[in-house]
Amino acid sequence: MKPVISIITPVYNEHECLPTFFKRVIPIMEKIGLPFEIIAVNDGSKDDSADILKAQCEKDKRCKAINFSRNFGQQAAFLCGLKNSSGDCAILIDADLQDPPELFPEMIAKWKEGYDVVHGIRKVRKGESFFKKFTSSLFIKLLTKSSGLDIPANSGEFKLYDRKVIDTICALPERSRYLRVQIAWVGFKQTSVEFDREERTEGKTKFTLKKMLKTAEAGIVPYSPKVLKLSGKLGVLGGILSILAFATFTVLACVGIALPLTAWLFPTVALATSVILVSNGITDLYVGYLYEDVKGRPVYVERDKLNFED
Ligand code: UDP
Ligand code: MG
């Protein structure tokens, strides 16, 4: 039977979480009573997540799995799940169940009311460090400012997408993928439901500081030329500061406090050099993303698929 609802989860080394995930999600979906599929996208896990998914797929044909050839990242895994989904709507949820599947009925009710996107909004984030909460909220503010789009504060990837939203997102040609920005860009009728985010009870976060920084860059740079324009602004700022430095130097010389030229040489050269380097660095960021897009390589590579035969 064709699924009405697709549940999509990205999996990276989640062998502790997967048994609980299926145990908690399946009864909730059965209670909702609509045909469903659960698509787990294994993002190149190095543990035995693939074996757990295989066993689950053999036991229950409503569970499907896609194994990537290597680790391509959470965004690529969600995109792959969306591309392979066949439900009239899809709910994106992390495998660690920090976002509660108990919220599915409320999200589906909103969808039935006619909303095309339902955002899960975190009222409380239990067990997350001040650093994680601070950087995450700063990141959303930066995303909103740089893209000029309305990205709900305290939202993650936990959302419901209607089929027309899924098709629009999947048809976007860009290689750089950041769903939180893309979903804001596509528009349609959007609403939200609130929940308390739980602590991760099994396993550890897979987002190291390096991965968080990479994700932040991938969410901001490809979606807005604003950062690129910043290099020009930095150049102007550097110019103004240099003029001020020289003006001060001249005024001081006029009132008889002449500093040796070498005292000014170092800050002036350092300022000019840093402005040039920062400007070049920003341009390089964009060139890097353009380079990736021009290559036209796929966002991910599937190694194999389970239970997608029909
Ligand atoms: N994940 C992934 N690929 C990665 C990193 C994470 O598919 O390279 C998955 C992970 O298995 C989980 C979700 O993305 O289902 C969110 O990861 P995590 O819980 O570690 O992030 P946090 O909640 O700490 O931000
Ligand atoms: Mg988590």
Coordinates of C-alpha atoms and ligand atoms in Angstrom, one line a residue:
M1 CA 0.0 0.0 0.0
K2 CA 1.3 3.5 -0.9
P3 CA 2.4 5.3 2.2
V4 CA 0.7 8.5 3.2
I5 CA 3.4 9.4 5.7
S6 CA 7.2 9.0 5.3
I7 CA 9.3 9.2 8.4
I8 CA 12.9 10.1 7.5
T9 CA 15.9 9.7 9.8
P10 CA 19.6 10.2 9.2
V11 CA 21.9 7.6 10.8
Y12 CA 25.5 8.0 11.7
N13 CA 26.9 5.6 14.2
E14 CA 23.6 5.3 16.0
H15 CA 23.7 1.6 17.0
E16 CA 22.7 2.5 20.6
C17 CA 19.7 4.5 19.5
L18 CA 18.3 2.5 16.6
P19 CA 16.4 -0.2 18.5
T20 CA 14.7 2.4 20.7
F21 CA 14.0 4.5 17.6
F22 CA 11.9 1.8 15.9
K23 CA 10.4 0.6 19.2
R24 CA 9.1 4.1 19.9
V25 CA 8.2 5.3 16.4
I26 CA 6.4 2.3 15.0
P27 CA 3.6 2.1 17.7
I28 CA 3.0 5.8 17.3
M29 CA 2.6 5.5 13.6
E30 CA 0.4 2.4 14.0
K31 CA -1.9 4.4 16.3
I32 CA -2.2 7.2 13.8
G33 CA -3.6 4.6 11.5
L34 CA -2.3 5.9 8.1
P35 CA -0.1 3.8 5.8
F36 CA 3.5 4.8 6.5
E37 CA 7.1 4.1 5.7
I38 CA 10.2 4.7 7.8
I39 CA 13.3 5.6 5.7
A40 CA 16.6 5.4 7.6
V41 CA 19.5 6.8 5.6
N42 CA 22.7 5.4 6.9
D43 CA 25.3 8.1 6.3
G44 CA 28.4 5.9 6.1
S45 CA 28.3 4.6 9.8
K46 CA 31.4 2.8 10.9
D47 CA 29.5 0.9 13.7
D48 CA 27.0 -1.9 13.1
S49 CA 24.1 0.5 12.3
A50 CA 23.8 -1.0 8.8
D51 CA 23.3 -4.5 10.2
I52 CA 20.6 -3.3 12.7
L53 CA 18.8 -1.5 9.8
K54 CA 19.0 -4.7 7.6
A55 CA 17.5 -6.8 10.4
Q56 CA 14.7 -4.3 10.9
C57 CA 14.0 -4.1 7.2
E58 CA 13.8 -7.9 7.0
K59 CA 11.4 -8.0 10.0
D60 CA 9.1 -5.1 8.8
K61 CA 8.7 -4.1 5.1
R62 CA 7.4 -0.7 6.2
C63 CA 11.0 0.0 7.2
K64 CA 13.4 0.9 4.4
A65 CA 17.1 1.7 4.5
I66 CA 19.6 3.4 2.2
N67 CA 23.3 3.0 2.8
F68 CA 25.7 5.7 1.6
S69 CA 29.1 4.8 0.2
R70 CA 30.7 7.0 2.9
N71 CA 29.8 9.8 5.3
F72 CA 28.2 12.7 3.4
G73 CA 26.6 14.5 6.3
Q74 CA 23.2 14.9 7.9
Q75 CA 21.8 17.3 5.2
A76 CA 22.7 14.9 2.4
A77 CA 21.0 12.1 4.3
F78 CA 17.8 14.0 4.8
L79 CA 17.8 15.0 1.1
C80 CA 18.3 11.4 0.1
G81 CA 15.4 10.4 2.3
L82 CA 13.2 13.1 0.8
K83 CA 14.1 12.0 -2.8
N84 CA 13.3 8.4 -2.0
S85 CA 10.1 9.0 -0.1
S86 CA 6.7 8.3 -1.5
G87 CA 4.4 9.6 1.2
D88 CA 2.0 12.5 0.7
C89 CA 4.0 14.2 3.5
A90 CA 7.3 13.5 5.2
I91 CA 8.5 14.0 8.8
L92 CA 12.2 14.6 9.3
I93 CA 13.5 13.4 12.7
D94 CA 16.9 12.6 14.1
A95 CA 17.6 9.0 15.1
D96 CA 18.5 9.9 18.7
L97 CA 14.9 10.9 19.5
Q98 CA 15.9 14.2 21.1
D99 CA 12.9 15.4 19.1
P100 CA 9.8 13.4 20.3
P101 CA 7.9 11.2 17.9
E102 CA 4.9 11.7 20.2
L103 CA 4.5 15.1 18.4
F104 CA 3.7 13.4 15.1
P105 CA -0.1 13.4 15.6
E106 CA -0.1 17.1 16.3
M107 CA 2.1 17.8 13.2
I108 CA -0.1 15.6 11.0
A109 CA -3.2 17.3 12.4
K110 CA -1.7 20.7 11.3
W111 CA -1.0 19.2 7.8
K112 CA -4.5 18.0 7.5
E113 CA -5.7 21.5 8.4
G114 CA -3.9 22.6 5.2
Y115 CA -0.4 23.6 6.3
D116 CA 2.4 22.6 3.9
V117 CA 5.3 22.9 6.4
V118 CA 5.1 22.3 10.2
H119 CA 8.2 23.3 12.1
G120 CA 9.0 21.7 15.4
I121 CA 10.0 24.5 17.8
R122 CA 12.1 23.7 20.9
K123 CA 10.7 25.4 24.0
V124 CA 13.3 23.8 26.2
R125 CA 16.6 22.1 25.3
K126 CA 17.5 19.7 28.0
G127 CA 21.0 18.5 28.7
E128 CA 22.6 20.7 26.1
S129 CA 25.5 22.9 27.1
F130 CA 25.3 26.7 27.2
F131 CA 27.9 26.7 24.3
K132 CA 25.6 24.5 22.1
K133 CA 22.5 26.6 22.9
F134 CA 24.3 29.9 22.4
T135 CA 26.0 28.9 19.1
S136 CA 22.8 27.3 17.8
S137 CA 20.7 30.5 18.5
L138 CA 23.5 32.7 17.1
F139 CA 23.6 30.5 14.0
I140 CA 19.8 30.9 13.3
K141 CA 20.2 34.7 13.8
L142 CA 23.0 34.7 11.2
L143 CA 21.1 32.5 8.8
T144 CA 18.1 34.9 9.1
K145 CA 20.2 38.0 8.6
S146 CA 22.3 36.7 5.8
S147 CA 19.5 35.0 3.8
G148 CA 16.9 37.7 4.5
L149 CA 14.5 34.8 5.0
D150 CA 12.2 34.1 7.9
I151 CA 13.8 31.2 9.7
P152 CA 12.0 30.3 12.9
A153 CA 14.1 30.7 16.0
N154 CA 14.7 27.5 18.1
S155 CA 14.0 25.2 15.1
G156 CA 16.1 22.4 13.8
E157 CA 15.4 19.8 11.1
F158 CA 12.4 18.3 13.0
K159 CA 9.6 19.3 10.5
L160 CA 6.8 18.0 8.4
Y161 CA 6.9 18.7 4.7
D162 CA 3.9 18.3 2.3
R163 CA 4.5 16.5 -1.0
K164 CA 4.6 19.7 -3.0
V165 CA 7.3 21.1 -0.7
I166 CA 9.3 17.9 -1.0
D167 CA 9.1 18.0 -4.8
T168 CA 10.1 21.6 -4.9
I169 CA 13.1 21.1 -2.6
C170 CA 14.2 18.0 -4.5
A171 CA 14.0 19.9 -7.8
L172 CA 16.3 22.8 -6.6
P173 CA 19.4 22.6 -8.8
E174 CA 22.0 23.8 -6.3
R175 CA 24.5 21.3 -4.9
S176 CA 24.9 23.1 -1.6
R177 CA 22.1 21.9 0.6
Y178 CA 20.8 23.5 3.7
L179 CA 17.2 22.5 4.4
R180 CA 16.5 25.2 7.0
V181 CA 17.2 27.9 4.5
Q182 CA 15.6 26.1 1.5
I183 CA 12.4 25.5 3.4
A184 CA 12.2 29.2 4.3
W185 CA 12.9 30.0 0.6
V186 CA 10.2 27.8 -0.9
G187 CA 7.4 29.5 1.1
F188 CA 4.0 27.8 1.0
K189 CA 1.8 27.7 4.1
Q190 CA 3.9 27.2 7.2
T191 CA 3.1 26.8 10.9
S192 CA 4.8 25.4 14.0
V193 CA 4.2 23.2 17.0
E194 CA 6.2 23.5 20.2
F195 CA 7.9 20.8 22.3
D196 CA 10.6 20.2 24.9
R197 CA 13.8 18.8 23.4
E198 CA 15.0 15.8 25.4
E199 CA 18.6 15.0 26.3
R200 CA 20.3 12.4 24.1
T201 CA 20.0 9.3 26.3
E202 CA 22.0 6.9 24.1
G203 CA 25.2 7.5 22.2
K204 CA 27.0 10.8 21.8
T205 CA 26.5 13.8 19.6
K206 CA 27.9 13.4 16.1
F207 CA 28.4 17.1 15.6
T208 CA 31.9 17.9 16.6
L209 CA 32.9 21.6 16.7
K210 CA 34.5 21.1 13.3
K211 CA 31.3 19.7 11.8
M212 CA 29.2 22.5 13.4
L213 CA 31.5 25.2 11.9
K214 CA 31.3 23.4 8.5
T215 CA 27.5 23.2 8.7
A216 CA 27.2 26.9 9.7
E217 CA 29.4 27.9 6.7
A218 CA 27.3 25.7 4.4
G219 CA 24.1 27.3 5.7
I220 CA 25.3 30.9 5.3
V221 CA 27.7 31.3 2.3
P222 CA 25.8 29.6 -0.6
Y223 CA 22.5 31.3 0.2
S224 CA 23.5 34.9 0.4
P225 CA 26.0 37.2 -1.4
K226 CA 25.9 39.4 1.7
V227 CA 29.1 37.9 3.1
L228 CA 30.8 38.4 -0.2
K229 CA 29.9 42.1 -0.1
L230 CA 31.4 42.2 3.4
S231 CA 34.9 42.1 1.8
G232 CA 34.3 45.3 0.0
K233 CA 33.0 46.9 3.2
L234 CA 36.0 45.7 5.1
G235 CA 38.2 47.3 2.4
V236 CA 36.4 50.6 2.9
L237 CA 36.7 50.3 6.7
G238 CA 40.4 49.5 6.4
G239 CA 40.8 52.6 4.1
I240 CA 39.0 54.8 6.6
L241 CA 41.1 53.5 9.5
S242 CA 44.3 54.1 7.6
I243 CA 43.2 57.7 6.7
L244 CA 42.4 58.3 10.4
A245 CA 45.7 56.9 11.4
F246 CA 47.5 59.2 9.0
A247 CA 45.4 62.2 10.0
T248 CA 46.2 61.6 13.6
F249 CA 49.9 61.3 12.7
T250 CA 49.8 64.6 10.8
V251 CA 47.9 66.4 13.6
L252 CA 50.3 65.2 16.2
A253 CA 53.3 66.3 14.0
C254 CA 51.7 69.7 13.7
V255 CA 51.4 70.2 17.4
G256 CA 55.0 69.1 17.8
I257 CA 54.5 65.5 19.0
A258 CA 56.1 63.8 16.0
L259 CA 56.2 60.1 16.4
P260 CA 58.8 58.2 14.5
L261 CA 57.5 56.9 11.1
T262 CA 58.3 53.3 12.2
A263 CA 55.8 53.6 15.0
W264 CA 53.0 54.0 12.5
L265 CA 54.4 51.7 9.9
F266 CA 53.6 48.4 11.6
P267 CA 49.9 49.0 12.5
T268 CA 49.2 50.5 9.1
V269 CA 50.8 47.7 7.1
A270 CA 49.2 45.1 9.5
L271 CA 45.8 46.6 9.0
A272 CA 46.0 46.8 5.2
T273 CA 47.3 43.3 5.0
S274 CA 44.6 41.8 7.2
V275 CA 41.9 43.6 5.3
I276 CA 43.3 42.2 2.0
L277 CA 43.6 38.7 3.5
V278 CA 40.1 38.7 5.0
S279 CA 38.6 40.0 1.7
N280 CA 40.5 37.3 -0.3
G281 CA 39.4 34.7 2.2
I282 CA 35.7 35.6 1.8
T283 CA 36.0 35.6 -2.0
D284 CA 37.7 32.2 -1.8
L285 CA 34.7 30.8 0.2
Y286 CA 32.4 31.7 -2.6
V287 CA 34.8 30.5 -5.3
G288 CA 34.9 27.2 -3.4
Y289 CA 31.1 26.7 -3.4
L290 CA 31.0 27.7 -7.1
Y291 CA 33.7 25.3 -7.8
E292 CA 31.7 22.5 -6.2
D293 CA 28.6 23.5 -8.1
V294 CA 30.4 23.6 -11.4
K295 CA 31.8 20.1 -10.9
G296 CA 28.1 19.0 -10.7
R297 CA 28.9 16.0 -8.6
P298 CA 25.9 14.3 -6.8
V299 CA 25.3 15.4 -3.2
Y300 CA 25.6 11.8 -2.0
V301 CA 26.3 8.3 -3.4
E302 CA 24.0 5.4 -2.5
R303 CA 25.7 2.1 -1.9
D304 CA 22.6 -0.1 -1.6
K305 CA 18.9 0.1 -0.8
L306 CA 16.6 -2.2 1.2
N307 CA 12.8 -2.6 0.8
F308 CA 12.6 -0.1 -2.1
E309 CA 11.8 -2.9 -4.7
D310 CA 8.3 -1.7 -5.5
Ligands
UDP1 N1 24.1 12.5 11.5 C1 24.3 12.1 10.2 N2 25.6 12.4 9.7 C2 26.5 13.0 10.3 C3 26.2 13.5 11.6 C4 25.0 13.2 12.2 O1 23.5 11.5 9.6 O2 27.6 13.2 9.8 C5 22.8 12.2 12.1 C6 22.8 11.6 13.5 O3 22.9 10.2 13.4 C7 21.5 12.0 14.1 C8 21.3 13.4 13.5 O4 22.1 13.5 12.3 O5 20.4 11.2 13.7 C9 21.6 14.5 14.5 O6 22.9 14.3 15.0 P1 23.3 14.6 16.5 O7 22.2 14.0 17.4 O8 24.6 14.0 16.8 O9 23.3 16.2 16.5 P2 22.9 17.1 17.7 O10 21.5 16.7 18.2 O11 23.9 16.9 18.8 O12 22.9 18.5 17.1
MG2 MG 20.9 14.9 18.7

